[in-house]
Coordinates of C-alpha atoms and ligand atoms in Angstrom, one line a residue:
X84 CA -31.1 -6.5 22.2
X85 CA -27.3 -6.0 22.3
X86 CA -24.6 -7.2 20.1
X87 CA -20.3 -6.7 20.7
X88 CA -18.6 -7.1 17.1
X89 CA -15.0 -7.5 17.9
X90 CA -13.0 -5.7 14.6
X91 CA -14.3 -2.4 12.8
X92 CA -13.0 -4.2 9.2
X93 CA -15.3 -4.6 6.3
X94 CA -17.5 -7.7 8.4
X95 CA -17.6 -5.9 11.6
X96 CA -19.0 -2.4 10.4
X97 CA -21.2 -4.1 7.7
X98 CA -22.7 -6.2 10.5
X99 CA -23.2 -3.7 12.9
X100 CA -24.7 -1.4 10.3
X101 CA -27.3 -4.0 9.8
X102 CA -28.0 -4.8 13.5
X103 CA -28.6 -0.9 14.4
X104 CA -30.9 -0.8 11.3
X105 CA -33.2 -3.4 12.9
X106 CA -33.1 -1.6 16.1
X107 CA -30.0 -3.5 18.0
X108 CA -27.3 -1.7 20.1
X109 CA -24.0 -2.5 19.4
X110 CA -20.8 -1.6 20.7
X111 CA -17.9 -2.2 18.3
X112 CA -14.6 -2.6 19.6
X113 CA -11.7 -2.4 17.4
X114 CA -7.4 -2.5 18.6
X115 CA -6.4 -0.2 15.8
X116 CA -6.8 3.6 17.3
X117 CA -8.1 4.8 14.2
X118 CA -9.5 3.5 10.4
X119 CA -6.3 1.6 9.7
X120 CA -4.8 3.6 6.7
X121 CA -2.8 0.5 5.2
X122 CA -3.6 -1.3 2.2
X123 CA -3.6 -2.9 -1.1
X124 CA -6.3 -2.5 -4.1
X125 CA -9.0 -4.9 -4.3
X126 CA -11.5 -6.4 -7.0
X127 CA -14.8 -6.6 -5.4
X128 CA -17.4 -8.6 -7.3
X129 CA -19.8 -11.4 -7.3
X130 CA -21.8 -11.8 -3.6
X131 CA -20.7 -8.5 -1.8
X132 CA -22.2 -6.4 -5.4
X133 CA -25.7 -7.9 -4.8
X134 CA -25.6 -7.5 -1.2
X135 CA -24.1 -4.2 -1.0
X136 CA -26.8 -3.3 -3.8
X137 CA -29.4 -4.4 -1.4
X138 CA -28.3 -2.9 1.5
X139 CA -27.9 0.3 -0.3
X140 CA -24.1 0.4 0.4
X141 CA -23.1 -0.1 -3.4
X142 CA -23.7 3.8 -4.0
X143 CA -20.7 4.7 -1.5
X144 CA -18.4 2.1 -3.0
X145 CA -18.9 3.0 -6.5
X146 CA -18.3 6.3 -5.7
X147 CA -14.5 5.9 -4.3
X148 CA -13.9 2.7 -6.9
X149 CA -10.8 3.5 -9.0
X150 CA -11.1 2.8 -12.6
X151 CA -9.3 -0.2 -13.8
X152 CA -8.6 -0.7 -17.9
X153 CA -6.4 -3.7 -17.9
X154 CA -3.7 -6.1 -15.7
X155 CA -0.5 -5.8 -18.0
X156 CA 2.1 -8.5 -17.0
X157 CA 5.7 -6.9 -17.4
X158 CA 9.1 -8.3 -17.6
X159 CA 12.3 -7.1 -16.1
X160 CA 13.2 -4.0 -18.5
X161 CA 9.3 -3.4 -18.1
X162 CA 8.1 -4.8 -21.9
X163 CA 4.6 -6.0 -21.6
X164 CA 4.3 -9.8 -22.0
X165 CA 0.8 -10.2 -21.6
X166 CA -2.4 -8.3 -21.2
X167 CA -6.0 -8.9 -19.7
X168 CA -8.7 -6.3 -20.5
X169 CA -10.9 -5.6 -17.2
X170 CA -13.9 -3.9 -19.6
X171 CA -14.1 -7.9 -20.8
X172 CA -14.0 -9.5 -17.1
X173 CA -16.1 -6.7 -15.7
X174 CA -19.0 -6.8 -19.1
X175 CA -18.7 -10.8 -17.8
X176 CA -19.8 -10.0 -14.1
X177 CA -22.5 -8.4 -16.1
X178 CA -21.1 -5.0 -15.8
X179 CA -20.2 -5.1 -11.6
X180 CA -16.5 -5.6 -11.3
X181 CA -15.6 -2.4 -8.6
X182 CA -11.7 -1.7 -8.3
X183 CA -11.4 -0.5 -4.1
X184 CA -8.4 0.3 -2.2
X185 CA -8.8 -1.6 1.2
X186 CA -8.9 1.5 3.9
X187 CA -11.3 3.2 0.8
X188 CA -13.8 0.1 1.6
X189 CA -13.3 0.2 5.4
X190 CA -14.0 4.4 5.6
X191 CA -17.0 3.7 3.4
X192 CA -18.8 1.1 5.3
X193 CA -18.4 3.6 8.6
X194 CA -20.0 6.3 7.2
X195 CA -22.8 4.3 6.6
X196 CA -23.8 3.7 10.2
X197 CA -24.3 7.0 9.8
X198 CA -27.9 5.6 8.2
X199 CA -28.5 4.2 11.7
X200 CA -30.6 6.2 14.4
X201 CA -27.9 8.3 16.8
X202 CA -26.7 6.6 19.8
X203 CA -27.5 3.0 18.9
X204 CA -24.0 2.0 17.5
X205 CA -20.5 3.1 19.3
X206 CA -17.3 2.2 17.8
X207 CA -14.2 2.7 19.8
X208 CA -11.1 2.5 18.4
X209 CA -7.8 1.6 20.3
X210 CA -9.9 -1.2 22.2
X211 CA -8.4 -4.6 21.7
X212 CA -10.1 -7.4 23.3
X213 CA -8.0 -9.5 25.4
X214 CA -10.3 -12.1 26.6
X215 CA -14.2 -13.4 25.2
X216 CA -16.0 -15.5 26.3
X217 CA -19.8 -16.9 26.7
X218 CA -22.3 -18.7 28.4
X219 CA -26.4 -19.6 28.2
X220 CA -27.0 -16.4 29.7
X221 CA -24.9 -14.4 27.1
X222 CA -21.6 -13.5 25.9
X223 CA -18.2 -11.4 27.5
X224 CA -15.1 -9.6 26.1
X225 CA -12.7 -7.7 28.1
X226 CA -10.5 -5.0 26.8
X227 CA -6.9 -4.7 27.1
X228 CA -6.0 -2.0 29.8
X229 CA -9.2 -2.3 31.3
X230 CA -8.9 -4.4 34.2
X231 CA -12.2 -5.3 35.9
X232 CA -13.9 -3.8 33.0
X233 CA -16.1 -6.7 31.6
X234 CA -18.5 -5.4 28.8
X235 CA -21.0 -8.2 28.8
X236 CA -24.4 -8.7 25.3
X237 CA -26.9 -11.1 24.2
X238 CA -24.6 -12.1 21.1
X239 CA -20.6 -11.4 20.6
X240 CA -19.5 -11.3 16.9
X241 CA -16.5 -12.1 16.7
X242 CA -15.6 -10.3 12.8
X243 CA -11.7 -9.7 13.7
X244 CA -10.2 -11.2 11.1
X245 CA -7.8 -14.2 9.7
X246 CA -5.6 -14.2 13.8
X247 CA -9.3 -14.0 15.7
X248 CA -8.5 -13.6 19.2
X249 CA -12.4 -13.9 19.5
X250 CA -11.9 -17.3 18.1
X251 CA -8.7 -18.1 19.7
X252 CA -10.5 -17.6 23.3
X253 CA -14.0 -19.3 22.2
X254 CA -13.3 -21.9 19.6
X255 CA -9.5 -22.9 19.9
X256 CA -6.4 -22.1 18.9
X257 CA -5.2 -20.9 15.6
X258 CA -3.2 -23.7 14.1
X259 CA -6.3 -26.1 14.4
X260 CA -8.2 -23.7 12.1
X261 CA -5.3 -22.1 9.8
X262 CA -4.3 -23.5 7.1
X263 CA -1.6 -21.9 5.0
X264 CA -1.0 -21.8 1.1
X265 CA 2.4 -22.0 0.5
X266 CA 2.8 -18.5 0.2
X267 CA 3.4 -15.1 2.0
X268 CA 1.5 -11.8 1.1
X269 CA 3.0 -8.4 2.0
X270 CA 1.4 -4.5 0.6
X271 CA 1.9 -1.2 1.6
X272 CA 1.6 2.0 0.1
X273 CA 4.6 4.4 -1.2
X274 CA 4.4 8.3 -2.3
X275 CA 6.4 8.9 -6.1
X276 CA 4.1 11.0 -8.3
X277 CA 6.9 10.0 -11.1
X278 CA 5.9 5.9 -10.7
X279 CA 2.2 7.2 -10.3
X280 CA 2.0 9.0 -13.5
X281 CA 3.4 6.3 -15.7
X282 CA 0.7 3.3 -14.4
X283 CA -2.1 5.3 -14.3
X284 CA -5.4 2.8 -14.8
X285 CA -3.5 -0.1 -15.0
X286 CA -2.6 -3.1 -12.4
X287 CA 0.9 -3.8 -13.5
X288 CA 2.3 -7.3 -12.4
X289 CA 5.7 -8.7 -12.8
X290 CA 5.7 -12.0 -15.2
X291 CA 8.4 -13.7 -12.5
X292 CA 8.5 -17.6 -11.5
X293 CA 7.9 -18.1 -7.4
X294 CA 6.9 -14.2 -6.5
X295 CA 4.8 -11.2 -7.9
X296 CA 5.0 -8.0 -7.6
X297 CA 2.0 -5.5 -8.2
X298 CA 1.4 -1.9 -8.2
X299 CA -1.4 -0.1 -8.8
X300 CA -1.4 4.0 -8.5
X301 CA -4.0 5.8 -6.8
X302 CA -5.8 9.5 -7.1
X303 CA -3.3 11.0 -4.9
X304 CA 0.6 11.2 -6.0
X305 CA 0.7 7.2 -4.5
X306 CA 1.4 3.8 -5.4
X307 CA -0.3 0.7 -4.0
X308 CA 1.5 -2.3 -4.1
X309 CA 1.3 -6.2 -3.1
X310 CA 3.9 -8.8 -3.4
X311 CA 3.1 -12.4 -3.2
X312 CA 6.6 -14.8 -2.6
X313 CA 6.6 -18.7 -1.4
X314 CA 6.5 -19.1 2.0
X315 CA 9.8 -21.0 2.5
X316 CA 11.4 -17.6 1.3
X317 CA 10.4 -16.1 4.6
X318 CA 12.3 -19.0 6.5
X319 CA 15.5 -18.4 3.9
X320 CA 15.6 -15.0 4.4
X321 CA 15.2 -15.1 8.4
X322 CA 18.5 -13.4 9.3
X323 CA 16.7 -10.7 7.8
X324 CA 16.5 -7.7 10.1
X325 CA 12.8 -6.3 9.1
X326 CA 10.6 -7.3 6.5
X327 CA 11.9 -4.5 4.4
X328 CA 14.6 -6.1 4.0
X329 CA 13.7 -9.4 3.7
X330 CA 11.7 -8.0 0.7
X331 CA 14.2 -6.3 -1.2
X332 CA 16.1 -9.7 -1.2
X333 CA 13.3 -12.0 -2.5
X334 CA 12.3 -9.2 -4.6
X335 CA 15.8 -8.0 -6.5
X336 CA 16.0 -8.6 -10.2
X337 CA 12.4 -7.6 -11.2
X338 CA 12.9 -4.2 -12.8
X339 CA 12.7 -0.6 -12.1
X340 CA 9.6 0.1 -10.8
X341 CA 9.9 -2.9 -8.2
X342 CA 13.3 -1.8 -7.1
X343 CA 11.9 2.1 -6.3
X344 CA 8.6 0.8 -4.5
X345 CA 10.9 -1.4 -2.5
X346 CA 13.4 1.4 -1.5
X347 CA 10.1 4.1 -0.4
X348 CA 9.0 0.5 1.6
X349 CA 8.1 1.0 5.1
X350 CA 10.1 -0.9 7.2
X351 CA 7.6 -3.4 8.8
X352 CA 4.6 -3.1 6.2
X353 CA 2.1 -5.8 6.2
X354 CA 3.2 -8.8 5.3
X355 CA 1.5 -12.2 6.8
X356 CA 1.1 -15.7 5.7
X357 CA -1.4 -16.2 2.7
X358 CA -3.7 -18.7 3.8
X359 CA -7.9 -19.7 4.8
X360 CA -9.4 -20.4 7.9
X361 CA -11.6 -23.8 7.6
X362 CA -13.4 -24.8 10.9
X363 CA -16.6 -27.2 11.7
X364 CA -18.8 -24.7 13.7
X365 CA -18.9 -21.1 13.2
X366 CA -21.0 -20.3 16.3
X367 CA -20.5 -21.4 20.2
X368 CA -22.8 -20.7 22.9
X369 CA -24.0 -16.5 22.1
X370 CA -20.9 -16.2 19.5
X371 CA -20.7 -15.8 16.1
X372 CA -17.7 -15.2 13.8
X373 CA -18.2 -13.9 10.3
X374 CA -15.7 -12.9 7.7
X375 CA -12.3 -13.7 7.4
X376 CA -12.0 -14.8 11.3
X377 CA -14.3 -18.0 10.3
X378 CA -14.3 -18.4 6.5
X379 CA -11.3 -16.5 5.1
X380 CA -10.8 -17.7 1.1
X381 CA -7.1 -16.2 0.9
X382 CA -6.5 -13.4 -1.8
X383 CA -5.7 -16.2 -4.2
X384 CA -9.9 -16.6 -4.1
X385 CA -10.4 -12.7 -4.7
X386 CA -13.5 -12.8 -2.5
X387 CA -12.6 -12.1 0.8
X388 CA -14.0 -8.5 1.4
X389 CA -16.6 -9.4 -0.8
X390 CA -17.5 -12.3 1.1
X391 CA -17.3 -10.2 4.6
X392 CA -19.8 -7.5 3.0
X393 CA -22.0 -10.1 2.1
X394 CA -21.6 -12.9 5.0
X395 CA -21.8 -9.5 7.6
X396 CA -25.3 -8.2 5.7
X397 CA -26.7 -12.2 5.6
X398 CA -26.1 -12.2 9.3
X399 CA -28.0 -8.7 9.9
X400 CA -31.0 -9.9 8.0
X401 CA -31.2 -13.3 10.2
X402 CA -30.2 -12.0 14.0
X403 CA -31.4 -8.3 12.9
X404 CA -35.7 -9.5 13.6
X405 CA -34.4 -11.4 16.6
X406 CA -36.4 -9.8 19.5
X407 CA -35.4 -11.9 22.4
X408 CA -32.4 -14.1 23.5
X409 CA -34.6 -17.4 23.3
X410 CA -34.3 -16.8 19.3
X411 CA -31.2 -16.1 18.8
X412 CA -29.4 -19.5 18.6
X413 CA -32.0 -21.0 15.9
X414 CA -31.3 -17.2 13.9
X415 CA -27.4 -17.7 13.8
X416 CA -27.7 -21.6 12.6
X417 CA -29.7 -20.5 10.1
X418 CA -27.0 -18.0 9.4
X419 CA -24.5 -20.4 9.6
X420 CA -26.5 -23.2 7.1
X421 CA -26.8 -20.4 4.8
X422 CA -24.0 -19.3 4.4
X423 CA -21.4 -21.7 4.5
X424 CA -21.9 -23.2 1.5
X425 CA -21.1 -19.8 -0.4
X426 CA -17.7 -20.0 1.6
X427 CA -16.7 -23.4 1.2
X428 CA -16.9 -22.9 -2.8
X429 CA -14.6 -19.8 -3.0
X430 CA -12.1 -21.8 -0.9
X431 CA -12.2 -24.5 -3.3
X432 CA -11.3 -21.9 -5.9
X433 CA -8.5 -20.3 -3.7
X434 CA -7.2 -23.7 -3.4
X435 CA -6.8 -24.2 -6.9
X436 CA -5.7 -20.9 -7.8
X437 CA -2.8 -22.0 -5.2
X438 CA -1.0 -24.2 -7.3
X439 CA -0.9 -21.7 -10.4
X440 CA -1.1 -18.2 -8.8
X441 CA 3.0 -18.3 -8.8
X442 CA 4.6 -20.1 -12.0
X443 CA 6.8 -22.4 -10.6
X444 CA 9.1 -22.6 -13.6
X445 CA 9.7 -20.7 -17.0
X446 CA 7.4 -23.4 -18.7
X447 CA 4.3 -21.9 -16.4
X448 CA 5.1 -18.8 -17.0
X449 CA 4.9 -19.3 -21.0
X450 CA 1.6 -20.9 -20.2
X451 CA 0.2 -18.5 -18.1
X452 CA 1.0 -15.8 -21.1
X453 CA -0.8 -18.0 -23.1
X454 CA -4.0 -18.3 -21.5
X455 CA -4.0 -14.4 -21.1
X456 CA -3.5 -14.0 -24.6
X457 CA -6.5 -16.2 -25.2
X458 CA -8.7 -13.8 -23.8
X459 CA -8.5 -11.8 -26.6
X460 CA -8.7 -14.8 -29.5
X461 CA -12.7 -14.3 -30.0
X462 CA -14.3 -17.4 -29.5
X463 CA -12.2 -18.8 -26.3
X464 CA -12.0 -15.2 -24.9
X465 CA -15.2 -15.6 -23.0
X466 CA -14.1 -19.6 -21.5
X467 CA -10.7 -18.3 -20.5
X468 CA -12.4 -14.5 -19.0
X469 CA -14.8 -16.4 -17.2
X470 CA -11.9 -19.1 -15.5
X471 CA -9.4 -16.0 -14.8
X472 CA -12.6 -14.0 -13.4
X473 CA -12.8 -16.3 -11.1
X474 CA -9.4 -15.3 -9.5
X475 CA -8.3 -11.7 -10.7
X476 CA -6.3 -9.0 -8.1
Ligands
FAD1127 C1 -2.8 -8.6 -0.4 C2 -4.3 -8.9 -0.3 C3 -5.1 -8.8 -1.4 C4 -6.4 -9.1 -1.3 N1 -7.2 -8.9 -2.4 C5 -8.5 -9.1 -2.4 C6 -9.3 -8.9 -3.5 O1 -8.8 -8.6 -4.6 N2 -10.7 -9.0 -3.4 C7 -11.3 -9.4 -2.2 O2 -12.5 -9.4 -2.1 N3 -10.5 -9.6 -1.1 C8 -9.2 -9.5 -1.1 N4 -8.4 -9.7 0.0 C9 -9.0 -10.2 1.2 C10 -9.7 -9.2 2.1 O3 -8.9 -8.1 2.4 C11 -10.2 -9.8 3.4 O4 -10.8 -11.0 3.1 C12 -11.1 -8.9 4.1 O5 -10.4 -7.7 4.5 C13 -11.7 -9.6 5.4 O6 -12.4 -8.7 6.1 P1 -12.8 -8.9 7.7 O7 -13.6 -7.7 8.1 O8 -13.3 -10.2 7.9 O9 -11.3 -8.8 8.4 P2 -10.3 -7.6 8.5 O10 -10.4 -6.7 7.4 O11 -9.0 -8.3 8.8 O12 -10.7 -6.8 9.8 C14 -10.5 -7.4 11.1 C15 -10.5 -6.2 12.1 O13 -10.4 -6.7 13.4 C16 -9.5 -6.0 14.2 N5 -9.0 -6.8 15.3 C17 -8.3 -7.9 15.3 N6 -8.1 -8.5 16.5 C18 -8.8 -7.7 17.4 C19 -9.0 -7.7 18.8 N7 -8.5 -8.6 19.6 N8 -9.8 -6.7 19.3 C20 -10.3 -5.7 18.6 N9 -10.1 -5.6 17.2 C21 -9.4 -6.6 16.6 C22 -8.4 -5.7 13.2 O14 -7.6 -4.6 13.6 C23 -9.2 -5.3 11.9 O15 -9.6 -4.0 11.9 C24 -7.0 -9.5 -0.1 C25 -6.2 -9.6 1.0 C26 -4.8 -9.4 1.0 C27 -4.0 -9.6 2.2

């Protein structure tokens, strides 16, 4: 049997790591021309732990997870105002709370089809598909600068992400499936051993109404960082020439450290619309998506790669026995029925986290402060550990 995955992210490798295990070829086929370096730290807990455990994966992540002590909300001059203890959230998850940098989670899951038998799994970078498609008989994509070149499988997984082109060419365009959360995200990563060495450990977040800045530093003399801002800032600040600088104008006035990761900022870093993907059918004909491209929660859920390791493995163990093409419709419903139930209830949480991820006023911010100083009244610590568990990073 033959699979195409479209996307080497977390979904894609995961799955076709699962397919070559049960004795599959696979050809992955991903536009980047190399492991995409960019990227912002991640919690990684709940369904992608057990799965991860089970597929023996867990071993590699733990072993590039950074070690996370607590998220200290700062003001402008830098005070903390607030403080949540990860040792609580994570002793909550019962002990499995993993801190991962993006690209650290993306280079681990490709080494690990290096537990599949040589020759059965071929990833090629720099190979964007263009055009998929699919019939009865099986399922097409067609690389960009490859004309005539039709690569053709028994099942196409489409596991490119929140902008599927897999899905745009199969299932229909974007903006019947996309449905944004009011908000923008943007993260990139800056070198200044100086801002490294005073964050060590630590998430630090700005305490700011309408955006967030956070920075995280890693083993190396750098500095992750994310900053979340309402969407309607992007339209204000359109004369903007790049999204550096439309950055460094939403983001002035929040402090030191904010003002130096914003002047090491590349000039186009990632920065796209924060929003999930909610569709009726996750599988056409001999396609399948899986991850973010059908089911993505939004990084106000905190599930998303999570969900991708654990969505990408579900799908290995149904298509992975599949022996011939007659079985492999009834294998990706069952997929499909499985699964989507554990989507649908992180984007219900995403959803709510929506209207409180960014205080909208000074009031919000107070209460916000509040229910992180909870967590450390004993008593209420585990309620309010448990709600903000469900939506840390
Ligand atoms: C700022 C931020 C913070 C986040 N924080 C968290 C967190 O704390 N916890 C958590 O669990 N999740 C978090 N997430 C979400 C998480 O990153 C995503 O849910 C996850 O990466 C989805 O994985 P994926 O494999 O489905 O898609 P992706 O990682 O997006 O991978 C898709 C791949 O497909 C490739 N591709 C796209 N189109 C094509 C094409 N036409 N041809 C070939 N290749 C193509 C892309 O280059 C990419 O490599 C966060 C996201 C953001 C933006």
């Amino acid at each position: 049997m033959k699979a195409i995955v479209v996307g080497a992210g977390i979904a894609g490798l995961v799955a076709a790591r699962q397919l070559g295990l049960a004795g599959w070829d696979v050809e992955v086929l991903e536009k980047s021309s190399a492991p995409r370096p960019d990227g912002y730290m991640m919690d990684f807990f709940g369904p992608g732990i057990d799965s991860s455990e089970r597929i023996g994966l867990y071993p590699r992540l733990a072993a590039v997870a950074y070690r996370v002590e607590a998220a200290d909300y700062v003001d402008a001059a830098g005070r903390r105002t607030s403080s949540l203890d990860y040792g609580q959230l994570a002793r909550l998850a019962g002990g499995k709370v993993l801190s991962l940098l993006r690209p650290d989670l993306e280079r681990a899951a490709l080494a690990a089809l290096g537990d599949v038998p040589a020759g059965r799994i071929h990833v090629r970078y720099g190979a964007r598909v263009a055009r998929a498609w699919t019939d009865d008989g099986g399922a097409s994509a067609a690389v960009d600068g490859s004309p005539g070149k039709v690569l053709t499988a028994d099942v196409l997984i489409g596991a490119d992400g929140v902008h599927s082109e897999v899905r745009a060419h199969i299932f229909g365009p974007e903006q019947e499936y996309l449905r944004p959360l009011g908000m923008r995200a943007a993260a990139f990563i800056v070198r200044d051993p100086r801002l490294n060495a005073r964050y060590r450990n630590r998430f630090v977040l700005t305490d700011s109404v309408d955006r967030m800045a956070g920075l995280y530093s890693l083993r190396t003399d750098e500095v992750a960082a994310f900053l979340v801002y309402r969407d309607a800032a992007a339209g204000r600040n359109s004369g903007a020439q790049s999204v550096r600088e439309r950055l460094r104008r939403e983001f002035a006035g929040l402090g030191g450290a904010v003002d130096r990761l914003l002047e090491l900022c590349p000039e186009q870093p990632y920065d796209d619309v924060v929003a999930q993907i909610v569709m009726p059918d996750w599988q056409k004909g001999r396609c399948v998506l899986v991850g973010d491209a059908c089911g993505a929660v939004s990084l106000l859920a905190g599930q998303g790669a999570s969900l991708a390791v654990a969505g990408a493995a579900l799908l290995g163990d149904t298509l992975g026995p599949v022996a011939s093409p007659n079985g492999i419709g009834v294998a990706l419903g069952q997929f499909e029925r499985c699964w989507r139930p554990v989507v649908e209830v992180a984007q219900r949480a995403g959803r709510r986290a929506a209207s409180s991820f960014l205080p909208a006023s000074h009031a919000q911010r107070l209460l916000r402060r509040w229910i992180i100083r909870a967590t450390h009244v004993p008593g209420i610590n585990r309620i309010v550990a448990r709600q903000v568990l469900r939506r840390i990073g």
